[in-house]
Coordinates of C-alpha atoms and ligand atoms in Angstrom, one line a residue:
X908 CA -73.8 128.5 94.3
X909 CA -73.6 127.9 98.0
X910 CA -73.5 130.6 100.2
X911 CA -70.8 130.5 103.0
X912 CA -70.3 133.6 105.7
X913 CA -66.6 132.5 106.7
X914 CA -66.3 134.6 110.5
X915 CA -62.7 135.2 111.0
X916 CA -61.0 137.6 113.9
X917 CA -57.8 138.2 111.4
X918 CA -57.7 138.2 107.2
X919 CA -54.7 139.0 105.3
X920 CA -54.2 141.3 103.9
X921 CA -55.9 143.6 106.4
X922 CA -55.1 142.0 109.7
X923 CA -52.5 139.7 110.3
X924 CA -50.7 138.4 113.3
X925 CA -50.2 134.6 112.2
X926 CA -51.4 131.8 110.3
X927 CA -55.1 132.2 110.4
X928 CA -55.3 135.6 108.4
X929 CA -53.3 134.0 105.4
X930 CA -56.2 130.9 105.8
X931 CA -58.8 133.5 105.7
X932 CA -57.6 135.6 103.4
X933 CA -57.0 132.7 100.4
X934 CA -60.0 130.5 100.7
X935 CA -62.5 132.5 99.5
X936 CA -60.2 133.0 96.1
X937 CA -59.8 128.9 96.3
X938 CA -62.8 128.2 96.5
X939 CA -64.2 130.9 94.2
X940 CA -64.1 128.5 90.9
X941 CA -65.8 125.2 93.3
X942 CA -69.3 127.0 93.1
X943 CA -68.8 128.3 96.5
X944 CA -69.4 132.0 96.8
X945 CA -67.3 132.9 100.5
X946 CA -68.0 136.6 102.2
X947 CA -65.8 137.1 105.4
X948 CA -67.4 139.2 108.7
X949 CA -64.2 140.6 110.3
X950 CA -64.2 143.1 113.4
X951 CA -63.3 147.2 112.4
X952 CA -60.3 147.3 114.1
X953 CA -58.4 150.7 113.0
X954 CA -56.3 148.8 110.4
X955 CA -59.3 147.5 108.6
X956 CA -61.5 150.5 108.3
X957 CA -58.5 152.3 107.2
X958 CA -58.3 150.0 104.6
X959 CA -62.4 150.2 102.9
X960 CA -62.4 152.6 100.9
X961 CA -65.9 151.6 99.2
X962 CA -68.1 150.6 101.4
X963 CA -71.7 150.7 102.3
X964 CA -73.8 150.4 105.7
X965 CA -75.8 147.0 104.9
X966 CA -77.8 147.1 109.1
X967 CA -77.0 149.1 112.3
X968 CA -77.7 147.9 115.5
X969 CA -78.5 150.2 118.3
X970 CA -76.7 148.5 121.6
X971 CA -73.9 145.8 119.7
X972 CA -72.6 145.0 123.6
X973 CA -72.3 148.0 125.1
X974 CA -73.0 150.4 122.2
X975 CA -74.1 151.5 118.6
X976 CA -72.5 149.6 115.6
X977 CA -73.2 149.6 111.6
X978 CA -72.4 146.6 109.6
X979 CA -70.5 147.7 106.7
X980 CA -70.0 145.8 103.3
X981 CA -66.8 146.3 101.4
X982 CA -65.0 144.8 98.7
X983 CA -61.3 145.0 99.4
X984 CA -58.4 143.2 96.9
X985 CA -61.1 140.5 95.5
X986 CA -62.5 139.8 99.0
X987 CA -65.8 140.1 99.4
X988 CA -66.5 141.6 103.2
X989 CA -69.0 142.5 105.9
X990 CA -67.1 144.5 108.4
X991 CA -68.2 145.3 112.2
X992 CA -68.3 149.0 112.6
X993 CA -68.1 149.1 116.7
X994 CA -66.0 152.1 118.1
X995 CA -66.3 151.0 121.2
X996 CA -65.3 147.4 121.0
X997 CA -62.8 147.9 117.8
X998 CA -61.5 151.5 117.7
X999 CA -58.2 151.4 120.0
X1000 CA -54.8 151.3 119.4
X1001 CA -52.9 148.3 119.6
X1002 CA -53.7 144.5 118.1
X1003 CA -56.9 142.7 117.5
X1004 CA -56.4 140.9 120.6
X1005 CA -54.4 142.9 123.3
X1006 CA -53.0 146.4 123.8
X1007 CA -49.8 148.6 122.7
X1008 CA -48.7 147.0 126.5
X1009 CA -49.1 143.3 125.2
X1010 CA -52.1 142.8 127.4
X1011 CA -55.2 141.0 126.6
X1012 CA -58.2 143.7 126.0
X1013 CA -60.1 142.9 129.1
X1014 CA -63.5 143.1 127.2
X1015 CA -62.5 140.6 124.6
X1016 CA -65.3 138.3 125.7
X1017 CA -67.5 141.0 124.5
X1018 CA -65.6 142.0 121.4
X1019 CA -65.8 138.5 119.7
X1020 CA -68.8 137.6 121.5
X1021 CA -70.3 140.8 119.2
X1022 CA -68.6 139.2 116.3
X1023 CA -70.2 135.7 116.5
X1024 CA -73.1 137.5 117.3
X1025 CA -73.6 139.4 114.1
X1026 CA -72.6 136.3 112.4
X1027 CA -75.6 134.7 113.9
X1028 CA -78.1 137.5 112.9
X1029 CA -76.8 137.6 109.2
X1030 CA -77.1 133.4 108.8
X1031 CA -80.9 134.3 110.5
X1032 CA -81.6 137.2 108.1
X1033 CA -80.4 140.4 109.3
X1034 CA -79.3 141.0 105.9
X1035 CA -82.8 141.2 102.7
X1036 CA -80.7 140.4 100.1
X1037 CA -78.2 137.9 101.6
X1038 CA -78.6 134.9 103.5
X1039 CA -75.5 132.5 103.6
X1040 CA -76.3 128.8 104.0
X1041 CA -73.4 128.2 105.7
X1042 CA -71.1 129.7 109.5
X1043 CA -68.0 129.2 108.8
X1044 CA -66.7 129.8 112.1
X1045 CA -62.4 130.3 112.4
X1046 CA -61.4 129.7 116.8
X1047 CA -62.3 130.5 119.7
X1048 CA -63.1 134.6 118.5
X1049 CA -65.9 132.9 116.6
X1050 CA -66.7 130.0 118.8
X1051 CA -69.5 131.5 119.9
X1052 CA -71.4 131.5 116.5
X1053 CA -72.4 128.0 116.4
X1054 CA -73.9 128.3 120.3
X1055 CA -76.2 131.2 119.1
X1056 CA -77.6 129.0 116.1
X1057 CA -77.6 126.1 118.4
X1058 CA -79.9 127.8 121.0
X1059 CA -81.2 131.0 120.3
X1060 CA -84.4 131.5 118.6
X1061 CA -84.2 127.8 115.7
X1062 CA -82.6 129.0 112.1
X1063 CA -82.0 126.9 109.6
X1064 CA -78.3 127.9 108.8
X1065 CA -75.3 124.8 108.9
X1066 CA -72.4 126.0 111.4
X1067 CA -68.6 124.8 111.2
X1068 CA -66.1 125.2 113.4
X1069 CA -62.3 125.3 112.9
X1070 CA -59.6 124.9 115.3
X1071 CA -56.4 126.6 114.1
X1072 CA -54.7 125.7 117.3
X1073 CA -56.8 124.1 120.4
X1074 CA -54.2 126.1 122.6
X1075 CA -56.1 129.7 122.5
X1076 CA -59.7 128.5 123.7
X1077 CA -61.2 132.0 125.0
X1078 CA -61.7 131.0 128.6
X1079 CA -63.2 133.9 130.8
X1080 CA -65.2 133.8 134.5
X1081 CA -69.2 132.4 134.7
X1082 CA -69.8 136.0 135.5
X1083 CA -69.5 136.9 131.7
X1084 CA -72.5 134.5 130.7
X1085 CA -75.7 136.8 131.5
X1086 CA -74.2 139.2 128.8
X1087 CA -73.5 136.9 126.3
X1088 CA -76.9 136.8 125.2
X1089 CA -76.7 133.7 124.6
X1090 CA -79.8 131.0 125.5
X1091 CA -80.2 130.1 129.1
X1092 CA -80.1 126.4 128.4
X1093 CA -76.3 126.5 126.7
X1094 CA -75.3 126.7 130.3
X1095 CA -78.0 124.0 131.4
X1096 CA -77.0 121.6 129.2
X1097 CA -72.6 122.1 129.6
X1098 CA -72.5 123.2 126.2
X1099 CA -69.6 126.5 127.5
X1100 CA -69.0 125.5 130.9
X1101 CA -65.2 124.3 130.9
X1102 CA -63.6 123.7 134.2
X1103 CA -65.6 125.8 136.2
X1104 CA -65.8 129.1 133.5
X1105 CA -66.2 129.4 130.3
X1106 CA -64.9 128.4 127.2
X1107 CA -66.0 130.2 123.9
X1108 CA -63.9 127.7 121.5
X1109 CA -65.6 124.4 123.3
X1110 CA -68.9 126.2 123.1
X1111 CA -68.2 125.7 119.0
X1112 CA -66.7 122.4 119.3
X1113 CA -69.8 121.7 121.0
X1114 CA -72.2 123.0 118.8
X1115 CA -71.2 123.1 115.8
X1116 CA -72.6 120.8 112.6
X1117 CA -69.1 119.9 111.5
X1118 CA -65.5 120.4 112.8
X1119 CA -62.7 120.8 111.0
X1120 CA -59.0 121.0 111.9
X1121 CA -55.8 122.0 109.7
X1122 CA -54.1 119.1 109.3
X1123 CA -54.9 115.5 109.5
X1124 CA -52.3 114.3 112.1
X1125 CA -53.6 117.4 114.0
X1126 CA -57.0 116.2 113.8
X1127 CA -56.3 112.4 115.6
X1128 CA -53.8 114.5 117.6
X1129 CA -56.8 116.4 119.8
X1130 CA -58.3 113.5 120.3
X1131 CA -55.4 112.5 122.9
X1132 CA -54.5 113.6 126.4
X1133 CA -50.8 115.0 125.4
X1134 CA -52.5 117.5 122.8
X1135 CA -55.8 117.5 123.6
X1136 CA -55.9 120.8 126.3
X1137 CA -58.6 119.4 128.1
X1138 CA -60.8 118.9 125.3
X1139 CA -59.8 115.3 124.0
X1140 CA -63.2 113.8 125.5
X1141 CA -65.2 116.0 123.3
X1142 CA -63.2 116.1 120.6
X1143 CA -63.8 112.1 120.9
X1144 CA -67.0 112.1 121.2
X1145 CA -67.1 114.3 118.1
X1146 CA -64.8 112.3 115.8
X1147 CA -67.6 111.1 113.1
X1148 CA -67.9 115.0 112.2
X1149 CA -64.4 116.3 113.1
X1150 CA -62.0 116.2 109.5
X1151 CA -58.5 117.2 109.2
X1152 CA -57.9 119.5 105.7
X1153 CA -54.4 120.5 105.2
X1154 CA -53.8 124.3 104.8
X1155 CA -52.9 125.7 101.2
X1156 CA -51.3 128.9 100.2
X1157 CA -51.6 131.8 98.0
X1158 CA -49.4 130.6 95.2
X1159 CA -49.8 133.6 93.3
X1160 CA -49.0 135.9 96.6
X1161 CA -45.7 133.6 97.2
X1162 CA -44.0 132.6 93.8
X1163 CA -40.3 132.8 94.0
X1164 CA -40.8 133.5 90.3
X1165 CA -42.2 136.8 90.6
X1166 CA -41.9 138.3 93.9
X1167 CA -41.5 141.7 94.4
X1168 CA -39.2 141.3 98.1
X1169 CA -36.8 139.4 96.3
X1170 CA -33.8 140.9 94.4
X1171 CA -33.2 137.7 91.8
X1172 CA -36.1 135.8 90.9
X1173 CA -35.9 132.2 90.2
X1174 CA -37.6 128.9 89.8
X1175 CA -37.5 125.4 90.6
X1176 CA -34.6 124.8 87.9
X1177 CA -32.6 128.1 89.3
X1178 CA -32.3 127.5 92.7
X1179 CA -28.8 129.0 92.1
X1180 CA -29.6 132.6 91.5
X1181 CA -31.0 132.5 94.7
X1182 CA -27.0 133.6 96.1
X1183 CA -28.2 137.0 95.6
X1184 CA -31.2 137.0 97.5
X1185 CA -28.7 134.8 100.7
X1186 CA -26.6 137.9 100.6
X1187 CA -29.5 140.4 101.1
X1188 CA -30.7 138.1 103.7
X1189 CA -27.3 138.2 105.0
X1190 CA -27.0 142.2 105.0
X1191 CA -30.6 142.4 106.6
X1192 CA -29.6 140.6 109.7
X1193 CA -26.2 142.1 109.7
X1194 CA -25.0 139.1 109.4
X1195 CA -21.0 138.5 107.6
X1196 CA -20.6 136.8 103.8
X1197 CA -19.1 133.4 104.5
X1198 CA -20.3 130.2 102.8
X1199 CA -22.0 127.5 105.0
X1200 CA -25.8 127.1 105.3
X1201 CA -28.2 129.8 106.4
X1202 CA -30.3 128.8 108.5
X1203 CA -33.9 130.9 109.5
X1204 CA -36.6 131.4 111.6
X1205 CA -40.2 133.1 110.9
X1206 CA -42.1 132.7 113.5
X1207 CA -43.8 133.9 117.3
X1208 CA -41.4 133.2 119.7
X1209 CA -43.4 130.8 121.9
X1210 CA -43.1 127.5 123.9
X1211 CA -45.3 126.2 121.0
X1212 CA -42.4 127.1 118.5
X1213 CA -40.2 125.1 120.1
X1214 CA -37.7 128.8 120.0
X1215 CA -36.2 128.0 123.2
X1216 CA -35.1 124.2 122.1
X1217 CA -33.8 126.0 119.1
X1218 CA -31.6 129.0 121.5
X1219 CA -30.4 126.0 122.8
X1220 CA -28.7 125.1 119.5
X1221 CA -27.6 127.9 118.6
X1222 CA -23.8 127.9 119.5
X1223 CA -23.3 124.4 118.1
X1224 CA -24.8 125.2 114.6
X1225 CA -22.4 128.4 114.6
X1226 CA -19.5 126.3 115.6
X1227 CA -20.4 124.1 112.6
X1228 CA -20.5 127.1 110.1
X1229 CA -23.7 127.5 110.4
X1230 CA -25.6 131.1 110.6
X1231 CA -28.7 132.0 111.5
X1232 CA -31.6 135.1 110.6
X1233 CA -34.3 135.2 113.4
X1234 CA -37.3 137.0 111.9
X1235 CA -40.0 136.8 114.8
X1236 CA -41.0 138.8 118.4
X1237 CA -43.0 137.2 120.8
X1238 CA -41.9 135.9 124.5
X1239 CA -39.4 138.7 126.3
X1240 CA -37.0 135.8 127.3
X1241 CA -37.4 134.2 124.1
X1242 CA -36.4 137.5 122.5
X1243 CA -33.6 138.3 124.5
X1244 CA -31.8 134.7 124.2
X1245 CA -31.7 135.3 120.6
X1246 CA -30.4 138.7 121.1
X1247 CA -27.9 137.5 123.6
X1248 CA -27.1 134.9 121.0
X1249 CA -26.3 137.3 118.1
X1250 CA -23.9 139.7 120.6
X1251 CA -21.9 136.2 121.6
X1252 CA -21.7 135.4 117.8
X1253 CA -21.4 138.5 115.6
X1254 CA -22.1 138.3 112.2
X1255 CA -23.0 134.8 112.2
X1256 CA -26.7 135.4 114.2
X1257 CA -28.9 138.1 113.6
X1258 CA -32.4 139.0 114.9
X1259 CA -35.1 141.5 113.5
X1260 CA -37.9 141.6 116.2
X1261 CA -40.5 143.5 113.7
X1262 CA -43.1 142.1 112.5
X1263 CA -42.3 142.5 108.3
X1264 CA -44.4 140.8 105.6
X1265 CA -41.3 141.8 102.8
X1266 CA -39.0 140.6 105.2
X1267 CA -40.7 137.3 105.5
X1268 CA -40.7 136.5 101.8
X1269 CA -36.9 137.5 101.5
X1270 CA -35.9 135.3 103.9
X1271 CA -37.8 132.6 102.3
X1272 CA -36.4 133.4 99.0
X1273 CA -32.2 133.8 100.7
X1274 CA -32.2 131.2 103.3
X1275 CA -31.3 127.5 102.5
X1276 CA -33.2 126.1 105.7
X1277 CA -36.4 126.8 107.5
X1278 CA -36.4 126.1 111.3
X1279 CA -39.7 124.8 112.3
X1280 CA -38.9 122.6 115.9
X1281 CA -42.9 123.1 117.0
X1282 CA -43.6 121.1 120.2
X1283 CA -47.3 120.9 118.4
X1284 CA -48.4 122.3 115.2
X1285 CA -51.9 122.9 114.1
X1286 CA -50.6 122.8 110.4
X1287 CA -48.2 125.2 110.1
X1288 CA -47.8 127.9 107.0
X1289 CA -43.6 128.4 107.0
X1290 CA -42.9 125.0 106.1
X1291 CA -44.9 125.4 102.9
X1292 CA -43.9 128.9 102.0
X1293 CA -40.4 127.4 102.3
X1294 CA -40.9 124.4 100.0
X1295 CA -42.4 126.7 97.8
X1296 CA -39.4 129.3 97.8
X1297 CA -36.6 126.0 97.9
X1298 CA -35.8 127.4 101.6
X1299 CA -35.8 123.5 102.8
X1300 CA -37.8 122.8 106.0
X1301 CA -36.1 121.8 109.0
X1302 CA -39.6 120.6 111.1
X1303 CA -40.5 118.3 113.8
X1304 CA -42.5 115.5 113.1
X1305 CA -46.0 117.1 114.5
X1306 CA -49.2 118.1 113.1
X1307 CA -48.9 119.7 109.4
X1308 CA -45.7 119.4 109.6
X1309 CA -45.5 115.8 109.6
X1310 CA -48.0 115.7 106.8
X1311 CA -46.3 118.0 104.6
X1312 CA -42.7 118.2 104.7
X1313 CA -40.8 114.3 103.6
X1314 CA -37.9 113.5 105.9
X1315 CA -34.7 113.2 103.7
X1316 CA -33.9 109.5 105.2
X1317 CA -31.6 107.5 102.6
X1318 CA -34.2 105.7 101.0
X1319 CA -36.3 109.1 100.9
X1320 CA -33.3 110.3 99.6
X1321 CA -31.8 107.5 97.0
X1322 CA -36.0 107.2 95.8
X1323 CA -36.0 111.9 95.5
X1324 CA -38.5 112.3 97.0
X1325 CA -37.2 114.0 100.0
X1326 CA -38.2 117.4 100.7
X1327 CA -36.9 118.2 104.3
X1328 CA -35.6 117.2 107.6
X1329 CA -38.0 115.5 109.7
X1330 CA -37.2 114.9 113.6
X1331 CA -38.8 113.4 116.8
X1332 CA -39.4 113.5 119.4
X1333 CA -39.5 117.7 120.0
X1334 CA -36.8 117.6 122.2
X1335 CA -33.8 119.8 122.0
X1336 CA -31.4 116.8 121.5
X1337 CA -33.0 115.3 118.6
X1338 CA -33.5 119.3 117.2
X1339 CA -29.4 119.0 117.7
X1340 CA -28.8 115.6 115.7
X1341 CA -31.2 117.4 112.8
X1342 CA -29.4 120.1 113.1
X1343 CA -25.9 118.3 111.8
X1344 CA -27.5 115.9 110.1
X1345 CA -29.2 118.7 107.7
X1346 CA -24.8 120.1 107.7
X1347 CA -24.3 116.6 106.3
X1348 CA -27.0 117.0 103.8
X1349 CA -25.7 120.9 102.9
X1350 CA -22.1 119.3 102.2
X1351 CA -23.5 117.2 99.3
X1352 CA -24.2 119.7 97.2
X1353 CA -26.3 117.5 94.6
X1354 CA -28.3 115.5 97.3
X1355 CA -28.9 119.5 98.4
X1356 CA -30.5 120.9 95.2
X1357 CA -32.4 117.4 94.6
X1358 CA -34.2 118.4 97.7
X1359 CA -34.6 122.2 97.0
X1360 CA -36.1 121.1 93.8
X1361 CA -38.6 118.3 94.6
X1362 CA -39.5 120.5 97.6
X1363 CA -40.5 123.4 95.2
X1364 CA -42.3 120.9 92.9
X1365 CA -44.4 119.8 96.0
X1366 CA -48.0 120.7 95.3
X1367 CA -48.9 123.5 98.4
X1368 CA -51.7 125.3 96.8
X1369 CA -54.9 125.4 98.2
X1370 CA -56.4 123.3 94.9
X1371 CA -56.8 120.0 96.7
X1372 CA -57.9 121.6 100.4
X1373 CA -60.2 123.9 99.0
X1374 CA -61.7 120.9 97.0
X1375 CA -62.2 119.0 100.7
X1376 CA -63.9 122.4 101.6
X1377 CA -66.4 122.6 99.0
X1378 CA -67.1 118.9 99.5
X1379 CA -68.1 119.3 103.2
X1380 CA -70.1 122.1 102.5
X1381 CA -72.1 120.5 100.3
X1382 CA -72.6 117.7 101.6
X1383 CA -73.4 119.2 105.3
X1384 CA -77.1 121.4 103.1
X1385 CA -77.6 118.4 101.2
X1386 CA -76.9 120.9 97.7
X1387 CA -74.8 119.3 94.6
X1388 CA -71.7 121.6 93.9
X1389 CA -72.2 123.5 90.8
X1390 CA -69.3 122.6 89.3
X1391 CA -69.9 118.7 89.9
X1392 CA -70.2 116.9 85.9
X1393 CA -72.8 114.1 86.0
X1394 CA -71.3 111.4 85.6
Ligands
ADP1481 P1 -48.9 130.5 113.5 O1 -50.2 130.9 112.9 O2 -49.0 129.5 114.6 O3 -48.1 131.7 114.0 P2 -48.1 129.7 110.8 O4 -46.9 129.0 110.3 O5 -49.4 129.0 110.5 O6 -48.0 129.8 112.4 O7 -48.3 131.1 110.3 C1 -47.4 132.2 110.6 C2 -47.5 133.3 109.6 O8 -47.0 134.5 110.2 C3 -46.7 133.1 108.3 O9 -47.4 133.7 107.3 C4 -45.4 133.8 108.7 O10 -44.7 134.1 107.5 C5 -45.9 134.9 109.4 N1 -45.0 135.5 110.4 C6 -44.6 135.1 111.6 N2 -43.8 136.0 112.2 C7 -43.6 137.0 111.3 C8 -42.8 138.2 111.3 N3 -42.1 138.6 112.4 N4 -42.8 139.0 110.2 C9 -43.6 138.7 109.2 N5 -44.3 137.5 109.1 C10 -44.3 136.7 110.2
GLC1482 C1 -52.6 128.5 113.8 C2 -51.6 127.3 114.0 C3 -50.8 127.1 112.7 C4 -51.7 127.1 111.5 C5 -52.5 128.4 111.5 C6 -53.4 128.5 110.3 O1 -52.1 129.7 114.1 O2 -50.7 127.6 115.1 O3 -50.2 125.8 112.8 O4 -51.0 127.0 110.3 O5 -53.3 128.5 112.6 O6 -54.3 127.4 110.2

């Protein structure tokens, strides 16, 4: 077995707010069977102690940054966790990462500087009866884990960073440092300083024994000025250890076959009973019954989403007799162009600003196309829930989503293997021309189902990325997996 601590700020199903809790939460499943045995440290926010029923104090420390904290261990729905008992960093209202205002927690330097922290103490041997060979460290909240390994007192533990999106890089003032407890000589040697503060998600980039990104055209993406937020010369410099591994997902959690949100199940060769589960869509967003193509969104409403490209759009895709379900929250202006958008076109837009995991999968499982016009995109998890749930992706031609949707082009579509629309550049013109060209695609109905099909043949599990995984880690302690045959 090798022994991997993955340290992650979110993990479904106990904290979610995007991508990286569904990552979390299904590797350590995948990679169960590869001879890789993954427990996840995660911070005691409210939502997750609520959640442990059965759990144990494994250490206690007596000042965790700023106060007295237990490490508990818990198994919750076949995940095996440590979790950071900290009232004073974790026991507030609000998100993991900002208050019931939408602020930033002002002390989040300290809160995920006590996560990385802990990490670091359990790969030195906090813990008598467990010591993981591996830090798997997931952004900037954990960035700081392969600093303390790096140099704090020498341990023999492997670190591995992974960027999820190179946007959020947990920049705070110099005056933070003294408290990190963290080695005089990171700040010596530049291994956090980042334009004149800090920088907890460089400080891993820096540090760490291996990097890993989610996609591979995300990974040679960094490495450029346009996407590289400052840190394309490192990420350079890095490039023999940095791999791209595409995202997977929980097959068994999303399976249009048997899932519990969705009124009609179906499968690849009965994409027709999904009618049933357009009109709940439809009555969900209060949106009217007409034919035409549905078209949704599940998403943030950011920059990064591309949402206000998309706003843009929106009267031109209803003029067409298009509709369109809007299942995301995020930026106020964002939020309140779709709303505008649905009171200028009743019944044909809707928007639900909740965040609603049910929800979600409906609209997976109802709508015929999934909106995706990212200006960049780390990997990207809606694209392959759609292909899964024959909701075809709609995407720009960036990160994951350019390795993992196939733009339905004639010859993509004469040779069946598309499985989406693919555009570029992100602009909101070329979203446009996707826009009708993916009417034209609708209107021909067999061309339509083709692609619904293949799409939901497509193989998004996390079989071959949690392979990659498994590989990396054992290569990176020099250990043979022990499900490797001689051969
Ligand atoms: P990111 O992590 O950048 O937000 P991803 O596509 O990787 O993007 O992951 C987004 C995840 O969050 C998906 O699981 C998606 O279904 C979910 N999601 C986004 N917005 C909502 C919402 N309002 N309600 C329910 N799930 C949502
Ligand atoms: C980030 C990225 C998204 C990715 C997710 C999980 O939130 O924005 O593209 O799918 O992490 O890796």
């Amino acid at each position: 077995m090798i022994e991997v601590l993955s340290i992650a700020s979110e993990v479904y199903p106990l904290v979610k707010t995007g991508g990286l809790a569904d990552v979390a939460g299904a590797l350590p499943k995948a990679l169960a069977p590869l001879g890789v045995a993954m427990r996840t440290l995660l911070p005691g926010y409210p939502v997750v102690m609520s959640k442990l029923s059965d759990r144990t104090a494994v250490a206690s420390f007596a000042d965790l940054f700023g106060g007295a904290a237990r490490l508990l261990a818990a198994r919750v729905e076949g995940l095996d966790l440590l979790v950071i008992d900290a009232p004073h960093l974790y026991d507030r209202p609000g998100g993991p990462y900002a208050g019931p205002d939408g602020a930033d927690w002002p002390d989040n330097w300290q809160r995920f500087a006590a996560l990385s922290f802990v990490a670091y103490e359990i790969g030195r041997g906090l813990l008598p009866d467990y010591r993981p060979q591996i830090l798997h460290a997931h952004d900037w909240q954990a960035g700081l884990v392969p600093a303390y390994v790096a140099f704090n007192a020498p341990t023999r533990v492997k670190t591995i960073q992974t960027v999820h999106n190179l946007a959020f890089q947990g920049r705070f003032g110099w005056e933070v440092f003294p408290e990190l407890r963290l080695d005089y000589r990171a700040a010596d040697e530049g291994a956090i300083e980042f334009y004149g503060g800090i920088s907890f998600l460089k400080a891993g980039l820096q540090c760490a024994d291996a990097l890993t990104t989610v996609s591979p055209t995300y990974a040679q993406e960094i490495r450029t000025e346009a996407y590289g937020m400052g840190l394309q010369g490192l990420l350079q410099s890095r490039a023999d250890v940095l791999h791209g591994i595409t995202n997977g997902i929980d097959v068994h959690e999303w399976n249009p076959g048997d899932d519990a949100a969705l009124p009609d199940h179906y499968s690849a060769t009965t994409t027709m009973l999904r009618a049933g589960n357009k009109q709940a869509v439809a009555h969900e967003f209060g949106l009217d019954g007409t034919d035409g193509p549905l078209f949704a969104v599940v998403s943030r409403l950011t920059w990064q989403k591309g949402m206000d490209m998309l706003a843009h759009c929106i009267d031109d895709l209803v003029s067409r007799g298009g509709r369109l379900a809007v299942l995301g929250s995020g930026e106020i202006a964002l939020e309140n162009g779709f709303k505008a958008a649905a009171i200028r076109h009743p019944g044909k837009v809707g928007i639900v600003t909740k965040y609603d995991e049910r929800l979600s999968h409906l609209v997976q499982g109802g709508a015929d196309v999934m909106v995706i016009p990212s200006r960049f995109e780390p990997c990207g998890l809606t694209q392959l829930y759609g292909l899964r749930y024959g909701c075809v992706p709609l995407v720009s031609r960036v990160g994951g989503l350019a390795d993992t949707v196939i733009d339905a082009n004639e010859a993509a579509v004469e040779a069946g293997v598309a499985t989406g629309i693919v555009f570029a550049p992100a602009t909101q013109e070329a979203l446009g021309e996707a826009i009708r060209r993916t009417f034209a695609l609708y209107g021909r109905e067999k061309v339509w189902r083709k692609m619904q099909r293949r799409g939901m043949k497509s193989d998004v599990s996390w079989e071959a990325s949690a392979e990659k995984y498994a590989d990396l880690y054992s290569n990176l302690i020099g250990q043979k997996r022990d499900d490797d045959q001689d051969d």
